[in-house]
Short mmCIF file of C-alpha atoms in Angstrom, two decimals:
data_model
loop_
_atom_site.label_atom_id
_atom_site.label_comp_id
_atom_site.label_asym_id
_atom_site.label_seq_id
_atom_site.Cartn_x
_atom_site.Cartn_y
_atom_site.Cartn_z
CA MET A 1 119.01 -81.53 66.26
CA LEU A 2 119.04 -79.73 62.99
CA ILE A 3 116.56 -77.01 63.77
CA ARG A 4 118.50 -76.70 66.98
CA ARG A 5 121.98 -76.24 65.08
CA LEU A 6 119.99 -73.93 62.30
CA PHE A 7 118.39 -71.41 65.25
CA GLY A 8 121.82 -71.44 67.02
CA GLY A 9 123.62 -70.51 64.03
CA LEU A 10 121.22 -67.46 63.01
CA PHE A 11 121.00 -66.07 66.68
CA PHE A 12 124.98 -66.54 66.62
CA LEU A 13 125.03 -64.32 63.38
CA PHE A 14 122.50 -61.82 64.69
CA LEU A 15 124.51 -61.64 68.28
CA LEU A 16 127.96 -60.74 66.29
CA CYS A 17 126.23 -58.26 63.89
CA SER A 18 125.03 -56.50 66.74
CA CYS A 19 127.51 -56.34 69.12
CA ILE A 20 129.66 -54.60 66.15
CA ALA A 21 127.24 -52.43 65.41
CA LEU A 22 127.27 -51.53 69.00
CA PHE A 23 130.92 -51.10 69.36
CA VAL A 24 131.33 -48.88 66.21
CA LEU A 25 128.84 -46.74 66.85
CA HIS A 26 130.43 -46.38 70.61
CA SER A 27 133.57 -45.79 69.12
CA LEU A 28 132.11 -43.31 66.37
CA TYR A 29 131.87 -41.29 70.17
CA PHE A 30 135.12 -40.86 71.20
CA ILE A 31 135.93 -40.22 67.56
CA PHE A 32 133.57 -37.94 66.98
CA ARG A 33 134.94 -35.98 69.99
CA THR A 34 138.54 -35.96 68.84
CA ALA A 35 137.68 -34.57 65.47
CA SER A 36 135.78 -31.58 67.14
CA GLN A 37 139.11 -30.50 68.55
CA THR A 38 137.69 -30.19 71.90
CA GLU A 39 140.09 -29.46 74.76
CA LYS A 40 139.95 -29.85 78.66
CA THR A 41 142.19 -28.07 81.63
CA GLU A 42 144.07 -29.89 84.34
CA THR A 43 145.07 -27.18 87.14
CA LYS A 44 147.31 -27.88 89.99
CA THR A 45 149.12 -26.20 92.54
CA VAL A 46 152.48 -27.14 93.70
CA HIS A 47 154.30 -25.13 96.49
CA ASP A 48 157.99 -23.68 95.89
CA ASP A 49 160.23 -23.37 98.52
CA GLN A 50 161.38 -19.91 96.53
CA LEU A 51 159.86 -17.53 94.49
CA PHE A 52 162.04 -15.33 92.12
CA ILE A 53 161.06 -11.53 91.26
CA PRO A 54 160.58 -11.49 87.42
CA ALA A 55 162.41 -9.70 84.99
CA LEU A 56 160.65 -6.46 84.24
CA ILE A 57 160.10 -5.34 80.20
CA ILE A 58 159.74 -1.84 80.30
CA CYS A 59 158.14 -0.27 77.17
CA ASN A 60 157.35 3.82 77.77
CA ARG A 61 154.40 4.71 76.17
CA MET A 62 155.87 7.76 75.10
CA PRO A 63 159.29 6.38 73.50
CA PHE A 64 160.92 9.62 72.58
CA SER A 65 162.68 11.83 75.47
CA GLN A 66 163.84 15.06 75.14
CA ASP A 67 167.41 15.16 75.50
CA GLY A 68 167.45 12.19 73.02
CA LEU A 69 165.56 14.96 70.33
CA ASN A 70 168.02 17.74 70.95
CA ASN A 71 170.68 15.09 68.81
CA VAL A 72 168.23 14.61 65.33
CA ASN A 73 167.06 16.92 63.36
CA VAL A 74 165.15 19.99 64.18
CA ASN A 75 162.59 19.40 61.75
CA LEU A 76 161.43 15.74 63.39
CA ARG A 77 160.83 17.88 66.79
CA GLN A 78 157.64 19.03 65.12
CA ASP A 79 154.12 17.69 66.09
CA SER A 80 153.18 16.11 63.15
CA ALA A 81 156.74 14.31 62.84
CA LEU A 82 156.72 13.17 66.52
CA ARG A 83 153.43 11.42 65.93
CA TYR A 84 153.65 9.47 63.31
CA LEU A 85 156.80 8.20 65.13
CA LEU A 86 155.03 7.46 67.53
CA GLU A 87 152.63 5.36 65.73
CA TRP A 88 155.27 3.92 63.16
CA THR A 89 157.89 2.53 65.62
CA ASN A 90 154.47 1.42 67.95
CA PRO A 91 151.77 -0.38 65.86
CA SER A 92 149.47 -1.60 68.59
CA LEU A 93 149.01 2.05 69.89
CA ARG A 94 145.94 1.78 67.40
CA GLU A 95 144.36 -1.15 68.98
CA ALA A 96 144.37 1.27 72.78
CA ALA A 97 140.64 1.76 73.98
CA ASP A 98 141.72 5.53 74.12
CA TYR A 99 142.96 5.42 70.96
CA THR A 100 142.33 8.76 68.92
CA ALA A 101 142.71 9.21 65.05
CA PRO A 102 145.19 12.12 64.43
CA ALA A 103 143.94 14.04 60.36
CA ALA A 104 144.83 12.18 57.68
CA ASP A 105 147.24 15.91 56.50
CA PHE A 106 148.62 16.21 59.95
CA MET A 107 149.84 12.46 59.39
CA ASN A 108 150.37 12.73 55.80
CA GLN A 109 153.29 15.77 56.92
CA GLY A 110 154.63 14.07 59.72
CA GLN A 111 154.96 10.91 56.99
CA ASN A 112 157.12 13.44 54.58
CA THR A 113 159.22 14.90 57.21
CA VAL A 114 160.27 11.71 58.50
CA LEU A 115 161.17 9.63 55.09
CA GLN A 116 162.76 12.92 54.14
CA TYR A 117 165.07 13.18 57.19
CA ILE A 118 165.66 9.90 58.28
CA THR A 119 166.77 7.39 55.69
CA GLN A 120 167.43 3.46 55.69
CA SER A 121 170.99 4.03 55.72
CA THR A 122 170.71 5.76 59.40
CA ARG A 123 167.24 4.91 60.32
CA ASN A 124 167.76 2.47 62.83
CA GLN A 125 170.59 4.59 64.19
CA THR A 126 168.91 7.36 64.68
CA ILE A 127 165.45 6.46 65.86
CA GLN A 128 167.81 4.84 69.15
CA ASN A 129 169.11 8.38 69.79
CA MET A 130 165.83 9.26 70.24
CA GLN A 131 164.67 7.07 72.62
CA TYR A 132 164.27 6.82 76.56
CA GLN A 133 167.81 6.08 78.42
CA CYS A 134 167.87 5.12 81.88
CA GLN A 135 168.95 8.56 82.76
CA SER A 136 166.35 10.40 80.90
CA MET A 137 163.34 8.30 81.88
CA THR A 138 162.41 10.81 85.08
CA ARG A 139 163.51 14.25 83.20
CA ASN A 140 161.89 15.95 80.27
CA SER A 141 158.63 13.86 80.15
CA TRP A 142 156.79 15.08 77.03
CA PHE A 143 158.12 15.51 73.90
CA SER A 144 156.00 18.55 72.49
CA THR A 145 153.14 20.16 73.58
CA TYR A 146 150.67 17.75 71.10
CA VAL A 147 150.83 15.13 74.50
CA PRO A 148 149.97 17.73 77.01
CA THR A 149 150.32 14.69 79.95
CA HIS A 150 152.81 11.72 80.11
CA PRO A 151 150.96 8.65 78.73
CA GLY A 152 152.24 6.24 80.77
CA VAL A 153 154.63 3.31 80.81
CA ASP A 154 153.58 -0.53 80.36
CA VAL A 155 155.26 -2.90 82.61
CA TYR A 156 155.25 -6.72 81.66
CA LEU A 157 156.45 -9.10 83.51
CA ARG A 158 158.68 -12.08 82.41
CA GLU A 159 160.48 -15.45 83.52
CA ASP A 160 163.01 -14.84 81.15
CA GLY A 161 164.15 -11.78 79.16
CA SER A 162 166.94 -13.04 77.21
CA ASP A 163 164.53 -14.22 74.03
CA VAL A 164 163.95 -11.30 71.94
CA MET A 165 161.81 -13.08 69.51
CA ARG A 166 159.46 -14.18 72.31
CA MET A 167 159.18 -10.78 73.88
CA ALA A 168 158.26 -9.55 70.36
CA THR A 169 155.52 -11.79 69.98
CA GLU A 170 154.37 -12.67 73.49
CA LEU A 171 154.14 -9.38 75.40
CA GLU A 172 150.36 -9.55 76.92
CA ASN A 173 148.71 -7.90 80.05
CA PRO A 174 150.82 -5.51 80.83
CA ILE A 175 151.07 -3.22 84.33
CA ARG A 176 150.33 0.25 83.28
CA LEU A 177 151.93 3.00 85.24
CA MET A 178 150.28 6.41 84.94
CA ASP A 179 152.14 9.60 86.00
CA LYS A 180 152.32 10.67 90.06
CA ARG A 181 150.19 7.26 90.68
CA GLY A 182 151.85 3.93 92.64
CA VAL A 183 150.49 0.16 91.33
CA ARG A 184 151.02 -2.85 94.13
CA LEU A 185 150.53 -6.33 92.30
CA GLN A 186 149.94 -9.38 94.55
CA MET A 187 150.58 -11.92 92.36
CA LYS A 188 151.02 -15.50 91.79
CA LYS A 189 152.84 -17.49 89.41
CA THR A 190 151.42 -19.56 86.62
CA LYS A 191 152.51 -22.18 84.04
CA LYS A 192 150.22 -22.92 81.22
CA ALA A 193 151.46 -25.83 79.06
CA ASP A 194 149.71 -26.39 75.55
CA ILE A 195 149.71 -30.17 74.82
CA ARG A 196 147.82 -29.91 72.22
CA ARG A 197 150.59 -30.16 69.66
CA THR A 198 152.18 -33.26 69.65
CA SER A 199 155.69 -31.11 69.56
CA CYS A 200 154.97 -30.06 73.00
CA GLY A 201 154.97 -33.82 74.44
CA TYR A 202 152.61 -34.57 76.94
CA ALA A 203 153.64 -32.91 80.25
CA LEU A 204 154.80 -29.79 81.46
CA GLY A 205 157.91 -30.87 81.61
CA ASP A 206 157.82 -32.13 78.24
CA ALA A 207 157.03 -28.48 76.91
CA ARG A 208 159.58 -26.97 78.71
CA ARG A 209 162.01 -28.66 77.35
CA SER A 210 160.62 -28.76 73.79
CA ASP A 211 160.81 -24.83 74.16
CA GLU A 212 164.53 -25.30 75.51
CA HIS A 213 165.40 -27.46 72.10
CA ALA A 214 163.64 -24.94 70.26
CA PHE A 215 165.55 -21.87 71.10
CA LYS A 216 168.69 -24.08 70.52
CA HIS A 217 168.30 -24.97 67.39
CA ASN A 218 167.16 -21.82 66.20
CA ASP A 219 163.83 -22.99 65.26
CA THR A 220 162.03 -19.79 66.72
CA ASN A 221 161.79 -17.84 63.51
CA TYR A 222 158.06 -17.51 63.19
CA LEU A 223 157.81 -13.87 63.80
CA MET A 224 160.65 -13.57 60.70
CA CYS A 225 159.26 -16.03 58.24
CA ASN A 226 155.48 -13.85 58.58
CA MET A 227 157.80 -10.85 57.93
CA MET A 228 159.15 -12.49 54.78
CA LEU A 229 155.45 -12.66 53.53
CA VAL A 230 155.30 -9.57 54.03
CA MET A 231 157.73 -8.59 52.06
CA ARG A 232 156.60 -10.29 49.22
CA TYR A 233 152.85 -9.94 49.17
CA CYS A 234 153.02 -5.95 50.78
CA THR A 235 156.80 -5.43 48.87
CA CYS A 236 157.91 -3.68 52.01
CA HIS A 237 159.04 -4.59 55.04
CA PRO A 238 158.01 -3.87 58.89
CA LEU A 239 159.82 -1.33 60.53
CA MET A 240 160.72 -3.67 63.63
CA ALA A 241 162.62 -5.99 60.92
CA GLU A 242 165.18 -3.16 61.26
CA LEU A 243 164.67 -3.28 64.81
CA LEU A 244 165.28 -6.30 66.39
CA HIS A 245 168.70 -7.29 65.99
CA TYR A 246 169.77 -9.88 64.30
CA ASP A 247 173.03 -12.59 63.76
CA PRO A 248 174.35 -11.16 60.46
CA ALA A 249 175.63 -14.42 59.46
CA ALA A 250 172.72 -16.34 60.21
CA TYR A 251 170.20 -14.60 59.10
CA ARG A 252 172.28 -12.74 55.59
CA ASP A 253 169.16 -14.04 53.54
CA PHE A 254 166.72 -11.78 55.48
CA LEU A 255 168.29 -8.97 55.77
CA LEU A 256 169.31 -8.83 52.22
CA ARG A 257 165.51 -8.91 51.91
CA VAL A 258 164.88 -6.27 54.03
CA SER A 259 167.76 -4.04 52.42
CA GLN A 260 166.27 -4.93 49.09
CA THR A 261 162.71 -3.52 49.87
CA ASN A 262 160.96 -0.13 51.41
CA VAL A 263 160.13 0.13 54.67
CA CYS A 264 155.93 0.21 55.22
CA SER A 265 154.71 3.37 56.02
CA VAL A 266 151.87 3.54 59.16
CA ASP A 267 149.06 2.95 55.88
CA ALA A 268 151.03 0.35 54.54
CA TYR A 269 151.31 -1.84 57.40
CA ASP A 270 147.72 -1.27 58.83
CA ASN A 271 146.39 -2.26 54.93
CA CYS A 272 148.68 -5.14 54.89
CA ALA A 273 151.09 -5.64 56.57
CA ARG A 274 149.32 -6.16 60.14
CA ARG A 275 147.01 -9.05 59.23
CA TYR A 276 150.61 -11.37 58.75
CA ILE A 277 152.38 -9.96 61.87
CA ASP A 278 149.52 -10.28 64.36
CA LEU A 279 149.48 -13.74 63.52
CA THR A 280 152.33 -14.25 65.36
CA ARG A 281 151.14 -12.86 68.75
CA VAL A 282 150.31 -15.77 71.26
CA GLU A 283 146.44 -14.69 71.09
CA ASN A 284 146.21 -15.59 67.73
CA TRP A 285 148.17 -18.62 67.59
CA ASP A 286 145.40 -21.00 67.86
CA GLU A 287 143.19 -18.62 65.45
CA ASP A 288 142.36 -20.02 61.75
CA ILE A 289 144.41 -18.50 59.22
CA PRO A 290 142.14 -16.04 56.92
CA LYS A 291 141.93 -17.96 53.57
CA ASP A 292 141.00 -14.66 52.12
CA LEU A 293 144.77 -13.65 52.85
CA PRO A 294 147.20 -13.26 50.19
CA GLY A 295 149.37 -16.38 50.41
CA TYR A 296 147.31 -18.32 52.81
CA ASP A 297 149.20 -21.55 51.64
CA ASP A 298 152.73 -19.94 52.94
CA ALA A 299 151.15 -18.32 55.74
CA LYS A 300 150.05 -21.90 57.04
CA LYS A 301 152.83 -23.23 56.27
CA CYS A 302 155.29 -20.45 58.05
CA ARG A 303 152.60 -21.60 60.95
CA ASN A 304 153.33 -25.54 60.86
CA ASP A 305 157.03 -25.37 60.73
CA ASN A 306 158.19 -23.05 63.36
CA HIS A 307 157.98 -23.72 66.67
CA ARG A 308 155.59 -21.67 68.90
CA SER A 309 156.08 -21.11 72.51
CA CYS A 310 154.94 -24.61 74.67
CA LEU A 311 155.15 -23.44 78.33
CA ILE A 312 154.09 -19.55 78.87
CA THR A 313 154.50 -18.28 82.55
CA SER A 314 152.56 -15.16 83.77
CA TYR A 315 151.65 -13.61 86.89
CA PRO A 316 148.16 -12.42 87.48
CA GLY A 317 147.38 -11.02 90.79
CA THR A 318 145.22 -8.08 92.11
CA ILE A 319 146.08 -5.09 91.13
CA GLU A 320 145.78 -1.82 93.11
CA GLY A 321 146.38 1.76 92.34
CA TYR A 322 146.74 4.58 94.60
CA ASP A 323 147.95 8.36 94.32
CA LEU A 324 151.96 9.04 95.19
CA PRO A 325 152.35 11.37 98.07
CA GLU A 326 152.12 15.06 98.07
CA GLU A 327 155.96 15.49 97.47
CA TYR A 328 155.79 13.36 94.28
CA ARG A 329 153.37 15.34 92.89
CA THR A 330 154.46 19.11 92.89
CA THR A 331 157.83 17.92 90.17
CA GLN A 332 156.88 18.06 86.85
CA ASP A 333 158.99 14.78 86.13
CA TYR A 334 157.30 11.42 85.32
CA VAL A 335 157.28 9.70 89.03
CA SER A 336 155.39 5.77 89.29
CA ARG A 337 155.96 3.56 91.85
CA LEU A 338 155.68 -0.38 91.17
CA VAL A 339 155.27 -2.59 94.03
CA LEU A 340 155.65 -6.66 93.59
CA GLU A 341 154.72 -9.04 96.07
CA TYR A 342 153.49 -12.79 95.79
CA SER A 343 150.59 -13.65 97.52
CA THR A 344 150.93 -17.33 97.95
CA MET A 345 153.92 -19.19 97.59
CA ARG A 346 151.90 -22.33 95.72
CA THR A 347 152.60 -22.35 91.82
CA THR A 348 149.60 -22.81 90.13
CA GLU A 349 150.62 -25.35 86.76
CA ILE A 350 147.64 -25.47 84.09
CA LEU A 351 147.64 -28.19 81.56
CA VAL A 352 146.00 -27.88 77.57
CA SER A 353 145.09 -30.91 76.30
CA LYS A 354 142.93 -32.24 73.66
CA ASP A 355 139.82 -34.53 74.99
CA PRO A 356 140.39 -37.16 74.44
CA ASN A 357 144.11 -37.33 73.56
CA ILE A 358 145.34 -39.75 71.61
CA TYR A 359 146.12 -42.35 74.41
CA GLU A 360 142.91 -42.08 75.96
CA LEU A 361 141.27 -42.01 72.39
CA LEU A 362 142.51 -45.73 72.24
CA SER A 363 141.99 -46.94 76.01
CA PHE A 364 138.53 -45.92 74.59
CA ILE A 365 138.15 -48.05 71.92
CA GLY A 366 140.09 -51.06 73.61
CA TYR A 367 137.67 -51.35 76.60
CA ASN A 368 134.97 -50.54 74.18
CA MET A 369 135.93 -53.93 72.22
CA ALA A 370 136.23 -55.87 75.48
CA LEU A 371 133.08 -54.55 77.02
CA TRP A 372 130.81 -55.74 73.63
CA PHE A 373 133.09 -59.27 73.36
CA THR A 374 131.99 -60.06 76.94
CA VAL A 375 128.58 -58.61 77.06
CA GLY A 376 128.62 -60.98 73.26
CA HIS A 377 130.20 -64.23 74.73
CA ILE A 378 127.31 -63.94 78.29
CA LEU A 379 124.32 -63.84 75.68
CA TRP A 380 125.63 -66.89 73.73
CA SER A 381 126.80 -69.29 76.51
CA MET A 382 123.18 -68.06 77.93
CA PHE A 383 121.84 -69.09 75.01
CA TRP A 384 123.71 -72.02 74.65
CA TYR A 385 122.89 -73.40 77.96
CA ALA A 386 119.36 -72.17 77.32
CA THR A 387 118.63 -74.48 74.21
CA GLY A 388 120.20 -77.27 76.33
CA LEU A 389 117.86 -77.38 79.19
CA CYS A 390 115.22 -77.14 76.80
CA CYS A 391 115.88 -79.48 73.75
CA PRO A 392 118.35 -82.11 75.66
CA LYS A 393 120.33 -83.82 73.54
CA ARG A 394 118.60 -88.09 72.79
CA HIS A 395 121.08 -90.32 73.81
CA SER A 396 120.76 -93.75 72.19
CA ASN A 397 121.08 -97.15 73.69
CA ARG A 398 123.20 -99.23 71.03
CA ILE A 399 124.84 -102.58 71.93
CA VAL A 400 128.69 -102.32 70.94
CA PRO A 401 130.10 -105.64 70.23
CA GLU A 402 133.05 -106.16 72.70
CA ILE A 403 136.27 -107.39 70.90
CA ARG A 404 138.20 -109.90 72.87
CA ARG A 405 141.70 -111.11 71.81
CA LYS A 406 141.99 -114.75 70.91
CA ARG A 407 145.02 -116.92 71.96
CA SER A 408 146.86 -118.60 69.18
CA VAL A 409 147.19 -122.35 69.27
CA SER A 410 150.35 -121.95 67.66
CA SER A 411 152.08 -120.62 70.49
CA PRO A 412 150.83 -121.88 74.08
CA GLU A 413 152.20 -120.80 76.89
CA PRO A 414 154.76 -122.40 78.05
CA ILE A 415 153.85 -124.86 80.77
CA VAL A 416 156.01 -124.77 83.89
CA VAL A 417 156.72 -128.55 85.04
CA GLU A 418 159.08 -129.37 88.37
CA HIS A 419 160.82 -131.97 88.27
CA ARG A 420 161.77 -133.67 91.73
CA PRO A 421 163.93 -136.88 92.08
CA SER A 422 162.22 -140.15 93.04
CA GLN A 423 163.27 -141.76 96.16
CA SER A 424 165.13 -144.52 94.00
CA GLU A 425 167.29 -142.28 92.43
CA GLU A 426 168.44 -140.84 95.51
CA PRO A 427 171.96 -141.93 96.04
CA GLY A 428 173.20 -144.97 97.90
CA ALA A 429 169.68 -146.59 97.79
CA GLY A 430 170.23 -149.65 96.47
CA ASP A 431 173.67 -150.04 98.07
CA THR A 432 173.39 -153.15 101.07
#
């Protein structure tokens, strides 16, 4: 009996340690998957009764018109000044595959001319006067002999064009319209929600409401925060800090810093400011911030403290290009055509989440605990039943004394005596 109990205790201890070890090892697999920041994508399509044409954001790759140049100083109409203005107002131009860098002396000459005739007090208004207006899109399409042909127009499709800050950082994959060419886009609507961040919720509807809440409470200042880092570590401000429209009452401190610093030149932007501004672009949101970046901790704080869009709507599709008819190709004006049509009435919804997310992780650990508890209980029950068959308990035939209750003599049970009268006692028996 003692050996059976000793062996049972050792087996129970071994079984307990084994189940705990297997539970920990099994749970570590899911914990390591979560720590490795893997992600999963869920895609589904839903039918919509009606689809609207998206907002068109038209960006002329040649932003200055001839009639606009007639309103500024004649020295700003030189090729070197216009080339410098083109790269100054469009920093992404240098990222194009067909970009050709002009000579350094040519750019220096343009920089000196621009900084001489466009002062900080009149810079914003002067640049706006030089840009294309709606009525001048098809007249005087090129501004100088330095660009013999029109570089085209970039068209971006957006679900909503009211948020200027989102347009400054989230425009991607443009449709390029070239002169005397037409483009037909058979598109479909796609909604992509990134719920890897806890602030975006756990579904596509949560992501949309999170963006609306951030826009309503003015929490979408990621670009502005990084521009303030540019002013601190590059001692200049990007030109876009002057061109974007801000509420002077709400952003008084930001506008004050802009007025107290010089604008970044093209070279200063490339050498310093570009690294900060590129972090705010939608394609770089998930990239690690370079640790050699001056103000690394501040840049990380800007990313963590400011809301980035959770739900992004895009319109991918098949692009078909074609030549315009002959009557359009004989004019000197810039002419192009864009045709948009939906190829399907179904909307694609994409949900990007962690793999596994926190709920799945807790569920896996809970199921894992229940699994090994059940396995251990089954093995322990089988062991106890098997030892009961092999080593049954011995039953002894001991004589147990029987205890009987004795009756007390002093208190005997009462005896009931029935008294019946005799015949002699009956009434009238002695009367004669």
